[in-house]
mmCIF file of C-alpha atoms in Angstrom:
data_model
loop_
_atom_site.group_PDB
_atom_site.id
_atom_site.type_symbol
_atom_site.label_atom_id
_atom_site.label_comp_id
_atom_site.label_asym_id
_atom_site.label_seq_id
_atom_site.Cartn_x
_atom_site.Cartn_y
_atom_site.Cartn_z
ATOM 1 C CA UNK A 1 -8.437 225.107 36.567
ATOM 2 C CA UNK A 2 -10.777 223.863 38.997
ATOM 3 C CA UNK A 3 -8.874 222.812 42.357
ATOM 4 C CA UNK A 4 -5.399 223.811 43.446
ATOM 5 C CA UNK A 5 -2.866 222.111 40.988
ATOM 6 C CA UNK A 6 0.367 223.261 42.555
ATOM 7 C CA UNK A 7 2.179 222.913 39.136
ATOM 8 C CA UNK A 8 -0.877 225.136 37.392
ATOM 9 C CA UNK A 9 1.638 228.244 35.220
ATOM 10 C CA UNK A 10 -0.896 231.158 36.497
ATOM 11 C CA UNK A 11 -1.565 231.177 39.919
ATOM 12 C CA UNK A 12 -5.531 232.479 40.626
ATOM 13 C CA UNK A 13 -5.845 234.787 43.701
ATOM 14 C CA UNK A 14 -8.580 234.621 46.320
ATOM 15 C CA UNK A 15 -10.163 237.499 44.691
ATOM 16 C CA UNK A 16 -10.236 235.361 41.322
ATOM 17 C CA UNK A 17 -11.759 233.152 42.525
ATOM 18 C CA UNK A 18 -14.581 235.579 44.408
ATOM 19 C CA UNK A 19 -15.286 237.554 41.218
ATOM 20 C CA UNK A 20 -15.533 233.569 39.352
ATOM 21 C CA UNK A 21 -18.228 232.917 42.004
ATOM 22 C CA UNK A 22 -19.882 236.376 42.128
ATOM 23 C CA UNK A 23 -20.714 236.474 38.160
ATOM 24 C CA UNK A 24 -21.734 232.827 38.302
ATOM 25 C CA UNK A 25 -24.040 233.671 40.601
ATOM 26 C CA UNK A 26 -25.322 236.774 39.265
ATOM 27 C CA UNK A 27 -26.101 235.264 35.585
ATOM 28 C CA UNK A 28 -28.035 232.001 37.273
ATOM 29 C CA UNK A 29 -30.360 234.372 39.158
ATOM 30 C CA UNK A 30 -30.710 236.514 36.562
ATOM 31 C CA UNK A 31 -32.257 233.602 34.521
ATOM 32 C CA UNK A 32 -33.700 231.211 37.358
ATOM 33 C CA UNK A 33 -35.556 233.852 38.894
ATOM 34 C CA UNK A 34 -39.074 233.520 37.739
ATOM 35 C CA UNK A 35 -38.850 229.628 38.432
ATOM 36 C CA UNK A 36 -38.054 230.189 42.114
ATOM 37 C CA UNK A 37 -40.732 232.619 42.189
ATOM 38 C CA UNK A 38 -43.440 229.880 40.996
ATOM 39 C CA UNK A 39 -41.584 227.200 43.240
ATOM 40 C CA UNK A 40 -42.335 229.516 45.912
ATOM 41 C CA UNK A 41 -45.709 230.311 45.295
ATOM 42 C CA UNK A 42 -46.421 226.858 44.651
ATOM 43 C CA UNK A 43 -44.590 225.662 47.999
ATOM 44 C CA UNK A 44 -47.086 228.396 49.542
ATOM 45 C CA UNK A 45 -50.357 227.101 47.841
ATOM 46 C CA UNK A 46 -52.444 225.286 50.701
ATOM 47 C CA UNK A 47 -54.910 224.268 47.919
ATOM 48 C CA UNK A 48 -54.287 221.242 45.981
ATOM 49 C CA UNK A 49 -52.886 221.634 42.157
ATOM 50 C CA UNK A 50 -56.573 220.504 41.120
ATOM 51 C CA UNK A 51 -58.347 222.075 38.440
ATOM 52 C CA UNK A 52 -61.386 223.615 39.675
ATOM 53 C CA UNK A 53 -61.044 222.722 43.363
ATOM 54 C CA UNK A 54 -60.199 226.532 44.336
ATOM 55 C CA UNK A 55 -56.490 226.442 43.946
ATOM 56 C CA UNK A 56 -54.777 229.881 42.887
ATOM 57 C CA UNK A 57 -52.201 228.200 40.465
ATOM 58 C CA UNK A 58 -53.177 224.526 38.605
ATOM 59 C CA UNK A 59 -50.395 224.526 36.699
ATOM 60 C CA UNK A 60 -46.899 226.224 35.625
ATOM 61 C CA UNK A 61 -48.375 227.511 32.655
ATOM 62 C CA UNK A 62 -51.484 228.800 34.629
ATOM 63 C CA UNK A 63 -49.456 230.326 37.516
ATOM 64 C CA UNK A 64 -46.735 232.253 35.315
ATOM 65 C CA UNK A 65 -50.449 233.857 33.181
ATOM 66 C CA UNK A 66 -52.540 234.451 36.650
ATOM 67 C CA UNK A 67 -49.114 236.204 38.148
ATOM 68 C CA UNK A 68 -48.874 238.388 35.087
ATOM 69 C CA UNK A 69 -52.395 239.172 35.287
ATOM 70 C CA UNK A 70 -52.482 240.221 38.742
ATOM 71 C CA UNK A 71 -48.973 242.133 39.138
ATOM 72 C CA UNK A 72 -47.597 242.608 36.087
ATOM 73 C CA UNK A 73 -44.477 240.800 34.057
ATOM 74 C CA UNK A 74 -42.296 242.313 36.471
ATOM 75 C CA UNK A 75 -43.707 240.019 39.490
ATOM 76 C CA UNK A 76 -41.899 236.817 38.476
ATOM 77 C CA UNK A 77 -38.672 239.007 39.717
ATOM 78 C CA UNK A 78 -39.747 239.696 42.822
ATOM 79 C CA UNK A 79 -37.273 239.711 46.010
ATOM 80 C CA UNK A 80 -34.454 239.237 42.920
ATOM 81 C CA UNK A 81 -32.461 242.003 44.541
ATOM 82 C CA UNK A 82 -32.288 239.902 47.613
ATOM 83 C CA UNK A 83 -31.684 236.820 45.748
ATOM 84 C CA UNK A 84 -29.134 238.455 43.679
ATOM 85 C CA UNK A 85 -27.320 238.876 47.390
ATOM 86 C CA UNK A 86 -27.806 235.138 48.387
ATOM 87 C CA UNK A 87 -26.675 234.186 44.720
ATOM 88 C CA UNK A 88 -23.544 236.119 44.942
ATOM 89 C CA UNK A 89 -22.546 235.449 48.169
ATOM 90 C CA UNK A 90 -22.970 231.862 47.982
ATOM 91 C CA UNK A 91 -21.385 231.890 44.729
ATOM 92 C CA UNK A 92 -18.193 234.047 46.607
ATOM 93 C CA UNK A 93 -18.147 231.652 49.581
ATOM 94 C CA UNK A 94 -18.488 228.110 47.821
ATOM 95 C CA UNK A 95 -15.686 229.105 44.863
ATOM 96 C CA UNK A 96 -13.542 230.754 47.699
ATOM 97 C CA UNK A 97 -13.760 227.863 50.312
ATOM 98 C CA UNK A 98 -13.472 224.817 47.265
ATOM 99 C CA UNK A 99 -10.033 226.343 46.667
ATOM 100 C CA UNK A 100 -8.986 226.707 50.179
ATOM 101 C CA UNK A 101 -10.236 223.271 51.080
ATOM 102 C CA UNK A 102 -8.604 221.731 47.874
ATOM 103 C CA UNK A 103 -5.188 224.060 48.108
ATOM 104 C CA UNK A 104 -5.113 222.748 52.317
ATOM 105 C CA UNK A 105 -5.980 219.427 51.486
ATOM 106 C CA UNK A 106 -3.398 219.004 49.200
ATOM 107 C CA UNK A 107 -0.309 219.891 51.133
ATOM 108 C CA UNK A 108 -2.067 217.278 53.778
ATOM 109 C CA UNK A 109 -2.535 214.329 51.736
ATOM 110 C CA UNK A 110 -0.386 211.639 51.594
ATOM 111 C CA UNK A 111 1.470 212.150 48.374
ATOM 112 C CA UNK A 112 0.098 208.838 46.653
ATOM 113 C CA UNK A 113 -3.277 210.473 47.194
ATOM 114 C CA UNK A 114 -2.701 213.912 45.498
ATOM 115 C CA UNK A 115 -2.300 212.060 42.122
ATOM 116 C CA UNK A 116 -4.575 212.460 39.258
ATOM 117 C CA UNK A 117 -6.659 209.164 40.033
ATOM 118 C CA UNK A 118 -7.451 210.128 43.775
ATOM 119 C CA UNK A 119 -8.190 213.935 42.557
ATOM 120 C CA UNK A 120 -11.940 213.521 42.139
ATOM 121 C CA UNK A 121 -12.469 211.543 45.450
ATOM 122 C CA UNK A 122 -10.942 214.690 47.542
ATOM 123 C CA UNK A 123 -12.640 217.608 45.298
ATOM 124 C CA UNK A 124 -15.716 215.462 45.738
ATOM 125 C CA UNK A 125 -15.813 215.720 49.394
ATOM 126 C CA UNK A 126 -13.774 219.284 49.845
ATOM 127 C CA UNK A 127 -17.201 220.061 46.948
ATOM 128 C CA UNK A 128 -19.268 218.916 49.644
ATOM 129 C CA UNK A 129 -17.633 220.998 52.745
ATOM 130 C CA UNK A 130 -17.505 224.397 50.385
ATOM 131 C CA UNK A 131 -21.215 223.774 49.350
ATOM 132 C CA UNK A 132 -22.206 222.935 53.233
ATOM 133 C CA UNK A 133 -20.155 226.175 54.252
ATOM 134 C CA UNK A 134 -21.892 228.254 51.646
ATOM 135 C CA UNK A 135 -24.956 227.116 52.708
ATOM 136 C CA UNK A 136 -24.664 228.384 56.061
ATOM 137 C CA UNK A 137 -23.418 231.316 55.105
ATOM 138 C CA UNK A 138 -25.805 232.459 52.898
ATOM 139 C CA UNK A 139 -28.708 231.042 54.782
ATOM 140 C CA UNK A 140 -30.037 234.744 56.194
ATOM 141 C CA UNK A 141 -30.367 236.052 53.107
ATOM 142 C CA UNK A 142 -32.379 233.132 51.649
ATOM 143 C CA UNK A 143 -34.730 233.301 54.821
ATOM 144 C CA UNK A 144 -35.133 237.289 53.451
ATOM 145 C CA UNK A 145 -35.388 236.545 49.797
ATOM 146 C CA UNK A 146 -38.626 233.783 50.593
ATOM 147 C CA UNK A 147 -40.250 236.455 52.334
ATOM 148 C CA UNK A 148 -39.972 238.742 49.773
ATOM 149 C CA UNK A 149 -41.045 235.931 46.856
ATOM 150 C CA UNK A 150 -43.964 235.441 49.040
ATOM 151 C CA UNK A 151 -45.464 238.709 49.095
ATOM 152 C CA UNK A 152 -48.344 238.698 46.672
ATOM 153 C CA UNK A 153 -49.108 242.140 45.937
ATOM 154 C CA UNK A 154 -46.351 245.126 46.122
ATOM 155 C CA UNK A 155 -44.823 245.369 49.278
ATOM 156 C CA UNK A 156 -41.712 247.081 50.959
ATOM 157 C CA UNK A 157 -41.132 246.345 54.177
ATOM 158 C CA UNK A 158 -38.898 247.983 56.697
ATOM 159 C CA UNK A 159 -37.879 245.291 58.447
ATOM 160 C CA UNK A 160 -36.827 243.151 55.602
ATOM 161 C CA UNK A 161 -34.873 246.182 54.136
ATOM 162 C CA UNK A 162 -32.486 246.987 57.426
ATOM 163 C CA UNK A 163 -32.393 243.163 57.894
ATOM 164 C CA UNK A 164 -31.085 242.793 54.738
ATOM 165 C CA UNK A 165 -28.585 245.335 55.464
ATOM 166 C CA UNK A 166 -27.461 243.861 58.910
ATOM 167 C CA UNK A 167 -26.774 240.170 57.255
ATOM 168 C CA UNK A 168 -24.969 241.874 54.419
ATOM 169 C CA UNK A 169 -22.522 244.052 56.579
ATOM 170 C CA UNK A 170 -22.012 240.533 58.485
ATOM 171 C CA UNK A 171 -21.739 238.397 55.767
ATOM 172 C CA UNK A 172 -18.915 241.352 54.576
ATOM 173 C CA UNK A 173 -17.185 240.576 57.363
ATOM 174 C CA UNK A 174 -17.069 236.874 57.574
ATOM 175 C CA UNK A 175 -16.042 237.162 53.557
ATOM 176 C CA UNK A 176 -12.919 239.362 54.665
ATOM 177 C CA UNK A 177 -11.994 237.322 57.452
ATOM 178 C CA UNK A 178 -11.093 234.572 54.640
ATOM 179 C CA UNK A 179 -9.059 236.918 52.927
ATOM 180 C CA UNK A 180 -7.561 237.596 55.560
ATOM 181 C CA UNK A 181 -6.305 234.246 55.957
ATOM 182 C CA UNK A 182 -5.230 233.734 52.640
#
């Protein structure tokens, strides 16, 4: 199911393979969340992670009590909107662009090389090339989503909200220009 198998009975569509990515990405967030928040706070932290030397957080234990202290339960979900967006877009673009690479590279091969023994050296590297591609694709929206983490009390900001907006109608189009193509 995973790769183009040209003798594979039901034949997935791009789309399939979008909506695949999109709720894979949607149910990760939904439950990483609140450890990219703390990663992110952490990453933030010019203290040391020494008890009693002035740091905000000591600890994972520490940090996820202080943050609930000062902002509530609802704080270890900040920016998720915006990391919903990176989530599902990079989940869209690598499941779209694994099958492309894997369906292209396929019909390229020597046929010796499309046999079952050789099929996890090319999905290994076409892996790499979708992950590299959704990387850069979704990059913007990360860039939005650590701002957002960041913020330490409650915070809407302009800016972030038509930036987000811009990236989104762009990353819209780059997403159709592949279907397009397919």
């Amino acid at each position: 199911m995973v790769g183009f198998d040209p003798n594979q009975r039901r034949k997935l569509t791009p789309f399939d393979h979008a909506a695949a990515g999109a709720v894979s990405g949607v149910i990760t967030r939904s439950v990483a969340q609140p450890l990219d928040v703390l990663k992110i706070r952490f990453q933030l932290q010019v203290e040391p992670l020494k008890f009693g030397t002035g740091s905000k957080y000591t600890g994972v234990a520490q940090a996820v009590g202080k943050i609930y202290q000062e902002e509530g339960l609802f704080a270890l979900w900040k920016g998720h909107v915006a990391a919903q967006g990176l989530s599902v877009i990079f989940g869209i673009s690598q499941f779209v662009s694994f099958e492309f690479l894997t369906k292209n590279t396929y019909y390229l091969l020597p046929e010796n090389l499309t046999q079952p023994l050789y099929k996890p050296v090319y999905h290994f590297f076409c892996g790499g090339i979708a992950g590299c591609v959704s990387t850069c694709v979704s990059q913007p929206i990360d860039v939005l989503r650590t701002r957002l983490v960041s913020q330490g009390e409650p915070k809407v900001r302009p800016l972030a909200v038509s930036s987000f907006n811009r990236v989104s109608s762009l990353l819209l189009t780059f997403n159709n220009s592949i279907y397009d193509q397919n």
